[in-house]
mmCIF file of C-alpha atoms in Angstrom:
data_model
loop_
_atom_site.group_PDB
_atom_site.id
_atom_site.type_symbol
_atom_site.label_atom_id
_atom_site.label_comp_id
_atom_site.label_asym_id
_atom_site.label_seq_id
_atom_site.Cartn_x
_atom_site.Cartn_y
_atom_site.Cartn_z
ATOM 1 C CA UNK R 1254 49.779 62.746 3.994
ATOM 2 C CA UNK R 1255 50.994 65.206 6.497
ATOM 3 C CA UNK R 1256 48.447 67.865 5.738
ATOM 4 C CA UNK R 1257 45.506 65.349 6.131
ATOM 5 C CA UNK R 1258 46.876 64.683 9.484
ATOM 6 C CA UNK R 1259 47.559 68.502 10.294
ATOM 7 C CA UNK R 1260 43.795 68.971 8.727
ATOM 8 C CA UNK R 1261 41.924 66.143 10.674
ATOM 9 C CA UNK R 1262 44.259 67.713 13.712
ATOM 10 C CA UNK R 1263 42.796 71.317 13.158
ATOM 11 C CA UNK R 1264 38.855 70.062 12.409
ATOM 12 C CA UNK R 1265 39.034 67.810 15.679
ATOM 13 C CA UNK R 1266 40.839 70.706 17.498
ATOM 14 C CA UNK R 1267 37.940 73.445 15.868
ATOM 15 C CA UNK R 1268 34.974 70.724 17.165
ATOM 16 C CA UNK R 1269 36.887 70.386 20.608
ATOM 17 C CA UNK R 1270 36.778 74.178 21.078
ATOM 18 C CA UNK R 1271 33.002 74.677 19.990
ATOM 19 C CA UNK R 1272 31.479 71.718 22.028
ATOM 20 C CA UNK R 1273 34.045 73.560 25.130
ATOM 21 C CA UNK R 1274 32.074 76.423 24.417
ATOM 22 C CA UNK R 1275 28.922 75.325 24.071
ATOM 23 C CA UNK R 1276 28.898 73.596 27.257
ATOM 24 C CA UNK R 1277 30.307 76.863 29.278
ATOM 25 C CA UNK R 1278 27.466 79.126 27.883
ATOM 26 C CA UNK R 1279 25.156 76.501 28.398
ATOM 27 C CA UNK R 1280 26.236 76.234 31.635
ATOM 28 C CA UNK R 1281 26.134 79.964 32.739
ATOM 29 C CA UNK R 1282 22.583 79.619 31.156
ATOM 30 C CA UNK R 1283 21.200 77.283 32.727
ATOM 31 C CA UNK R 1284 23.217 77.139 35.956
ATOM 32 C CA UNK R 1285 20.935 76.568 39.225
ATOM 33 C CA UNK R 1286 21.712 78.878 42.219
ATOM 34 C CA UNK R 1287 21.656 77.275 45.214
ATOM 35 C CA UNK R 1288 21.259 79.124 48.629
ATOM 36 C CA UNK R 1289 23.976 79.162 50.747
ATOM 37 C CA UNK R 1290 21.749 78.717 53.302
ATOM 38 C CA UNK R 1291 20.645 75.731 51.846
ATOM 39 C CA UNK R 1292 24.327 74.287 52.111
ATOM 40 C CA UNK R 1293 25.199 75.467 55.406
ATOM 41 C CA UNK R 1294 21.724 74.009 56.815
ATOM 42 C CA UNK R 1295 22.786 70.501 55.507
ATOM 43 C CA UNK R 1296 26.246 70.990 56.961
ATOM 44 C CA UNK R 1297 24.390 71.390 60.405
ATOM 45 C CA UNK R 1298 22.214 68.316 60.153
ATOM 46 C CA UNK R 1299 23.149 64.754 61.559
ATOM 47 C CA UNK R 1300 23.075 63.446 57.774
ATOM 48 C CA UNK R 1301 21.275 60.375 59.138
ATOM 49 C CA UNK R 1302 18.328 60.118 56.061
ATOM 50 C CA UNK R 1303 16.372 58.661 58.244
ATOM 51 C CA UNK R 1304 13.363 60.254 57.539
ATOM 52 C CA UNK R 1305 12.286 61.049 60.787
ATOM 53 C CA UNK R 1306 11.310 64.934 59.966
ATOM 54 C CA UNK R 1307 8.900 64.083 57.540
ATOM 55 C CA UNK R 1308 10.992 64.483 54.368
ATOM 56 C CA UNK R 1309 12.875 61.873 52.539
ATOM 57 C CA UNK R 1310 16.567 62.521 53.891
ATOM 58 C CA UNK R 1311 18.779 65.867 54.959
ATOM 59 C CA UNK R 1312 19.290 67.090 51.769
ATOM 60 C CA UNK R 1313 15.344 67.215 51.427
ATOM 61 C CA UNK R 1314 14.793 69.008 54.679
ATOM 62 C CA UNK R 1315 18.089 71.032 54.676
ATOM 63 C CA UNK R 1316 16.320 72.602 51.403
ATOM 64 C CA UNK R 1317 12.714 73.202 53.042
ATOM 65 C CA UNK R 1318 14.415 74.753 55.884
ATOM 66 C CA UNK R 1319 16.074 77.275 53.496
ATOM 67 C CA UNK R 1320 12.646 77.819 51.619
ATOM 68 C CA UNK R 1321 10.444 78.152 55.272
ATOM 69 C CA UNK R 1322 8.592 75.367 54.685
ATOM 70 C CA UNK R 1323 10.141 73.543 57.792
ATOM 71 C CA UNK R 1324 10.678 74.791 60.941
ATOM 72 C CA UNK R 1325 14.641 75.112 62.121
ATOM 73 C CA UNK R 1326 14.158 72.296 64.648
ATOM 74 C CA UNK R 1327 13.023 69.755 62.735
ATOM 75 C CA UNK R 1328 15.309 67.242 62.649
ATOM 76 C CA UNK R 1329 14.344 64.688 65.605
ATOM 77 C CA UNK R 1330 18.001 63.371 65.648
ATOM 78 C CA UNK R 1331 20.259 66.430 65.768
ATOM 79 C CA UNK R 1332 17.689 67.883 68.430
ATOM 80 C CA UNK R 1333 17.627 71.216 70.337
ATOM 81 C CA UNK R 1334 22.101 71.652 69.816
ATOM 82 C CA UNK R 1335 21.341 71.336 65.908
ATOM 83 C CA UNK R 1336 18.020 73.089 66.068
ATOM 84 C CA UNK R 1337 20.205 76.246 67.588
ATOM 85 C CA UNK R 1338 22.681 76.203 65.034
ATOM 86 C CA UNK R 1339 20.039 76.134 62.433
ATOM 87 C CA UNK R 1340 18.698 78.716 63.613
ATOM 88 C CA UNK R 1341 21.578 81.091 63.839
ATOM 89 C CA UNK R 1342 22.163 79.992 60.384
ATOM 90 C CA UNK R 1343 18.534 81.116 59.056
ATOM 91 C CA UNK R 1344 18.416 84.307 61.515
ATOM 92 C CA UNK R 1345 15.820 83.008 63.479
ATOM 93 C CA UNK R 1346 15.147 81.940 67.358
ATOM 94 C CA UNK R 1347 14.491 78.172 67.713
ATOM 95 C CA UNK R 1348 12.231 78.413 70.323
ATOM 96 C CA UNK R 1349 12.268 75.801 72.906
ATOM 97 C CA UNK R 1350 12.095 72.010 72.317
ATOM 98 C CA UNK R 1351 11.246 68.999 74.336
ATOM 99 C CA UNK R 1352 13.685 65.824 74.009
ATOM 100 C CA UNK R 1353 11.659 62.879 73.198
ATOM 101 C CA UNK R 1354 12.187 59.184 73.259
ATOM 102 C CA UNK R 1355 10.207 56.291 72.377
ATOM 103 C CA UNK R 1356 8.137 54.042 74.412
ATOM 104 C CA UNK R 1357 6.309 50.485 74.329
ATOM 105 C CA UNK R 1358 3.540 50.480 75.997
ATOM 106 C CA UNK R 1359 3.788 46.701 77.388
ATOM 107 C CA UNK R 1360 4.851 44.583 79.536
ATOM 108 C CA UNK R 1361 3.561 41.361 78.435
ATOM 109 C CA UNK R 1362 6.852 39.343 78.344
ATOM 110 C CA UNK R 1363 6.778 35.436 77.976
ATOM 111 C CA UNK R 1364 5.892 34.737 81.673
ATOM 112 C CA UNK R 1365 3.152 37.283 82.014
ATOM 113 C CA UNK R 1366 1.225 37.322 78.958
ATOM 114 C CA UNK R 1367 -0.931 33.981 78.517
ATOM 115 C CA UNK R 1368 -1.287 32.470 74.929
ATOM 116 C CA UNK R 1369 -3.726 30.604 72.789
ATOM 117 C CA UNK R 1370 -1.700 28.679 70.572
ATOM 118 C CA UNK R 1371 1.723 28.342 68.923
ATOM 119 C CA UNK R 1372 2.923 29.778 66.042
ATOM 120 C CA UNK R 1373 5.042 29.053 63.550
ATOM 121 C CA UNK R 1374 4.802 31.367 60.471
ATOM 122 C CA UNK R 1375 6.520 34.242 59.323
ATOM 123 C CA UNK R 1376 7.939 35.847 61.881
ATOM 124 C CA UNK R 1377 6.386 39.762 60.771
ATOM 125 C CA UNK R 1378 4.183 42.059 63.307
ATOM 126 C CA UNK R 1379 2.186 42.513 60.240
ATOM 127 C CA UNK R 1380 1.744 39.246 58.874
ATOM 128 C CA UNK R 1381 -0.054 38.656 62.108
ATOM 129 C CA UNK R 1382 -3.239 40.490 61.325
ATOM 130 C CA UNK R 1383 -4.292 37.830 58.878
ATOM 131 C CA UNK R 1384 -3.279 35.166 61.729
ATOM 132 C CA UNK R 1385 -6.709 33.744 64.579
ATOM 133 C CA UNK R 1386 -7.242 36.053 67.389
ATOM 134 C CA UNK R 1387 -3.900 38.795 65.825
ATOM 135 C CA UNK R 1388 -1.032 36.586 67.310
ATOM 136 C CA UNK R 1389 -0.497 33.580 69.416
ATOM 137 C CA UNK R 1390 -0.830 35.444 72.401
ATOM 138 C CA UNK R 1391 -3.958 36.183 74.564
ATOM 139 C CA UNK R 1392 -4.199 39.939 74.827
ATOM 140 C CA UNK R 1393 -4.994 41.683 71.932
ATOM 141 C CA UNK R 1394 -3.316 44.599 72.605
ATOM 142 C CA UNK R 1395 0.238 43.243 73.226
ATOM 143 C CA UNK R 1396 3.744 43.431 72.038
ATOM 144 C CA UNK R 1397 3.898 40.703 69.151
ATOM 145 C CA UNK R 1398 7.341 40.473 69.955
ATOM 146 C CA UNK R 1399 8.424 39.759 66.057
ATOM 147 C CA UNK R 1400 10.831 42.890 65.950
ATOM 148 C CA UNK R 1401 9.211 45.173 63.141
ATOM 149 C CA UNK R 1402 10.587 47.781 64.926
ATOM 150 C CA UNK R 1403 13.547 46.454 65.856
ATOM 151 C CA UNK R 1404 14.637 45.890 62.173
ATOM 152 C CA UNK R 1405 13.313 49.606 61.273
ATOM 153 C CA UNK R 1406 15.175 51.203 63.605
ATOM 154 C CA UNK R 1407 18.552 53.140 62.258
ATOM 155 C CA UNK R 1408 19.987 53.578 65.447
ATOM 156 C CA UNK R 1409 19.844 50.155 67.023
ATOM 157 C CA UNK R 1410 17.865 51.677 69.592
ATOM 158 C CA UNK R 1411 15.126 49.041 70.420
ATOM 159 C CA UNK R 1412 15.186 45.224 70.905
ATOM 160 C CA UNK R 1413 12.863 42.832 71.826
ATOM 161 C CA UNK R 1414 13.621 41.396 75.474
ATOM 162 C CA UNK R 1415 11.383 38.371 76.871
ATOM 163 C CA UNK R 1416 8.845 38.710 74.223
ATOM 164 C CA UNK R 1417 8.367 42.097 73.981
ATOM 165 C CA UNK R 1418 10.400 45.490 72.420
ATOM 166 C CA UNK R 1419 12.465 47.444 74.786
ATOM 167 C CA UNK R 1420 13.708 50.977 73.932
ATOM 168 C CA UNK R 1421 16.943 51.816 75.114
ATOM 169 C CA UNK R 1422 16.412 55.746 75.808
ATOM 170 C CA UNK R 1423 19.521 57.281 75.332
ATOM 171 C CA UNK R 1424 20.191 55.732 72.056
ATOM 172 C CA UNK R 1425 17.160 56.452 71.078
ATOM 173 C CA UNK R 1426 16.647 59.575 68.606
ATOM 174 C CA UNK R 1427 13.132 59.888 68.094
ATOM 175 C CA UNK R 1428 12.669 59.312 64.236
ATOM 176 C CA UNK R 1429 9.903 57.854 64.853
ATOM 177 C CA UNK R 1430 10.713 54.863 62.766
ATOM 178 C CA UNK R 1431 9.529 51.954 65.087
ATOM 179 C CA UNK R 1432 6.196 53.968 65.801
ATOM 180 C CA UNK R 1433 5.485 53.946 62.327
ATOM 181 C CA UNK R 1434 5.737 50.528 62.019
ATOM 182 C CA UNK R 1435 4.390 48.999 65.351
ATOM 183 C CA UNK R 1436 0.741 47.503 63.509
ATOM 184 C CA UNK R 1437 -0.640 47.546 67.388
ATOM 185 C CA UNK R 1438 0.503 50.867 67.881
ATOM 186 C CA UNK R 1439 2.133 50.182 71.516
ATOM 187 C CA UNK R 1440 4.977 52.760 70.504
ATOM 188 C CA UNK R 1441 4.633 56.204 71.313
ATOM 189 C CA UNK R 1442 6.803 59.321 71.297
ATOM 190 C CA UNK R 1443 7.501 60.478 74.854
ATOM 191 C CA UNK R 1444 9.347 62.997 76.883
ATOM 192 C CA UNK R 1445 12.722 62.081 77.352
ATOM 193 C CA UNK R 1446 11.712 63.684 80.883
ATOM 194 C CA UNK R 1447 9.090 62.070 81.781
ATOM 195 C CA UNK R 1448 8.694 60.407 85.524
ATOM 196 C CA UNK R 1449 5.937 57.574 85.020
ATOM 197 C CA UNK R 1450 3.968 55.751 82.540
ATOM 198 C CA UNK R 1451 1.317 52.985 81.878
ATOM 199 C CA UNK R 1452 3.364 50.222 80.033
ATOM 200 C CA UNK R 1453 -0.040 49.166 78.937
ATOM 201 C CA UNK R 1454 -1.863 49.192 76.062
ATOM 202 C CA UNK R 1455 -4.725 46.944 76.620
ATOM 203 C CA UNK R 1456 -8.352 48.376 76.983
ATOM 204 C CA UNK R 1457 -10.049 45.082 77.805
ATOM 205 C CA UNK R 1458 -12.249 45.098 80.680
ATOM 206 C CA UNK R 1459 -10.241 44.406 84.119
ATOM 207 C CA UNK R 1460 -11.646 40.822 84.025
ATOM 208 C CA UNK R 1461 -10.380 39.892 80.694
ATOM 209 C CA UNK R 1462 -7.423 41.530 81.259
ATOM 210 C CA UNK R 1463 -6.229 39.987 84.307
ATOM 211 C CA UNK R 1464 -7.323 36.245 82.575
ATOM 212 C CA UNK R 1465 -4.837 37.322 79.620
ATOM 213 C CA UNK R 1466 -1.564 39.394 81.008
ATOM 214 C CA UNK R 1467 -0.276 39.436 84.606
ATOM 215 C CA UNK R 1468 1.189 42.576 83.834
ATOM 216 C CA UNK R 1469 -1.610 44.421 82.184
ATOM 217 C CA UNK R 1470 -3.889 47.769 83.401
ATOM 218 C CA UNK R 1471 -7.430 46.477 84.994
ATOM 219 C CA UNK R 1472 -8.669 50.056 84.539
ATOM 220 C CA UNK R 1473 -9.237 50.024 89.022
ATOM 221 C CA UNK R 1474 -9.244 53.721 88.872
ATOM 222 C CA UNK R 1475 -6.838 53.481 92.017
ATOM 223 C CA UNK R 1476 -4.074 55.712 90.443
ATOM 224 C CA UNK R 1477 -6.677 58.120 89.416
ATOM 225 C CA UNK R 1478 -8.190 58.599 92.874
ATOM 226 C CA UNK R 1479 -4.773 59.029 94.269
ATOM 227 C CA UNK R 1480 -2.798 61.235 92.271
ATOM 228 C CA UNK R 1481 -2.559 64.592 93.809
ATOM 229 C CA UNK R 1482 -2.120 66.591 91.047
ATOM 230 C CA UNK R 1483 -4.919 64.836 88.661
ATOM 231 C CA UNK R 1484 -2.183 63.362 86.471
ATOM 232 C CA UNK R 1485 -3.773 59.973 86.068
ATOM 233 C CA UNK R 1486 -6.583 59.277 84.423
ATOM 234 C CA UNK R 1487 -8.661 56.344 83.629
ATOM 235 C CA UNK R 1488 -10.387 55.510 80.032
ATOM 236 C CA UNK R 1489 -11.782 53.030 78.212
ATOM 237 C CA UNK R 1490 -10.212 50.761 81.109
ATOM 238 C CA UNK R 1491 -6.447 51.762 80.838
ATOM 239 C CA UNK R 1492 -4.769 54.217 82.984
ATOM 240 C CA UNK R 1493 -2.777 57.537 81.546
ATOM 241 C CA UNK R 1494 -0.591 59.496 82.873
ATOM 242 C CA UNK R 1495 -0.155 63.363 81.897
ATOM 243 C CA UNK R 1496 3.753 63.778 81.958
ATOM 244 C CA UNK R 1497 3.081 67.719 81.996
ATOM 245 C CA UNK R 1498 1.050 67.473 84.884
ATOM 246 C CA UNK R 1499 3.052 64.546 86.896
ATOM 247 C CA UNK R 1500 5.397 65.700 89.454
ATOM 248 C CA UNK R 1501 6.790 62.652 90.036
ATOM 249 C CA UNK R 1502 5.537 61.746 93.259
ATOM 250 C CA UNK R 1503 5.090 57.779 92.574
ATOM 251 C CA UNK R 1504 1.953 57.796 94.371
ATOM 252 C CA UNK R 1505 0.314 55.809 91.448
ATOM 253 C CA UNK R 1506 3.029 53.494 90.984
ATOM 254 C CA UNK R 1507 2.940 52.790 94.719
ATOM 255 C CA UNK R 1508 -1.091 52.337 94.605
ATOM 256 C CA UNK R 1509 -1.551 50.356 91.100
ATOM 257 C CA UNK R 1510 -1.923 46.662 91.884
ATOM 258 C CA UNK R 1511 -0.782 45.408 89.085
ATOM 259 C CA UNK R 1512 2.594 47.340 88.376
ATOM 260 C CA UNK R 1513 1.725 49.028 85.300
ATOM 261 C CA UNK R 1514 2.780 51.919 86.048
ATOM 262 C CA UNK R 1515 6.413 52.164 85.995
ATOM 263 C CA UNK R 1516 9.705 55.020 86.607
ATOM 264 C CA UNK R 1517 10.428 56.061 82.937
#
């Protein structure tokens, strides 16, 4: 009786031992070296995952970084303080980097922008395609107001305000998240910087436009003609301004009859 026990003791002790070794040869074997680098790049980063750089979280760009297939300052959240440290950790300069925010290009809120009808589906910017004339409201071109962005948005950095999203710039990060999914494309990726731009998306002719939005660009060319430094430019009937050439004068702002152009 005893020397079963002390047998079945000894065989489970013997299989214990060879599975132990098994795994800590198999282990050396096949053991996956990761680069230091690696691990100190992902230390560095924000670890939001939001996706922002292009890859799916930090762990996926923390290993590109290590590998050179990403530059050092790509993460849009940590920005230039992270893309420094990244740097110093991969031995490399940075290079200089422009803060960016994002912007809606409208200004369509409920008492400016006319509409055609009422609507009472699903409240999605997307589902609106499939809706007569892209939305309820008159203009085309304008801010659906649903919140698609406002629900993508990781840092609660955008809400819609009257009708129409609103980025708050200094909580904003620039992942790029509510551009992605704007279906009118009104959001763009801006200089954190920058002194004025159209809030405007529309490219109607001034007619139409001034029927459909009290607050839209009639493409009058009057910023244009007045800029000093040629920052403003008119095409397809919607005014642009150049934040690397604008110096910030507010000469357009002052001239454009409509307001569009507003201090960013």
């Amino acid at each position: 009786m005893v020397s079963g026990i002390l047998i079945a003791m000894a065989v489970v002790g013997a299989v214990g031992l060879f599975i132990g070794l098994f795994l800590g040869i198999a282990g050396i074997k096949f053991k996956v070296e990761v680069d230091e680098r690696e691990e100190a790049v992902l230390s560095a980063l924000p670890g939001n995952n939001c996706g922002g750089c292009g890859y799916a979280g930090c762990a996926n760009l923390a290993a590109a970084i290590a590998k050179g297939e990403a530059p050092v300052n790509a993460c849009p959240v940590g920005g230039e303080p992270v893309g420094k440290e990244i740097a110093k950790i991969m031995g490399v300069e940075a290079g200089k980097e422009t803060k960016k925010v994002a912007f809606v290009a409208c200004q369509g809120t409920c008492d400016k922008a006319k509409t055609d009808y009422e609507y009472h589906g699903i409240a999605d910017c997307a589902m609106l395609s499939f809706v007569p004339n892209g939305g309820p409201k008159s203009c085309d071109y304008g801010c659906t107001g649903f919140g698609n962005c406002v629900k993508a948005c990781p840092f609660d950095a955008i809400h819609v305000v009257d009708g129409v999203a609103v980025v708050d710039k200094e909580a904003c990060k620039a992942c790029g998240k509510c551009v992605a999914v704007c279906p009118k494309h009104l959001i763009s990726l801006v200089p954190y910087d920058a002194k004025y731009l159209v809030a405007c998306s529309s490219k109607a002719k001034g007619p139409v436009t001034m029927k459909e939005c009290s607050a839209g660009c009639i493409g009058c060319t009057l910023c244009q003609r007045n800029c000093p430094v040629g920052a403003a430019k008119v095409t397809d009937f919607l005014a642009k301004i150049d934040p690397e050439t604008c110096k910030g004068c507010g000469i357009c702002a002052e001239k454009c009859p409509k307001k569009v152009i507003v201090k960013h």
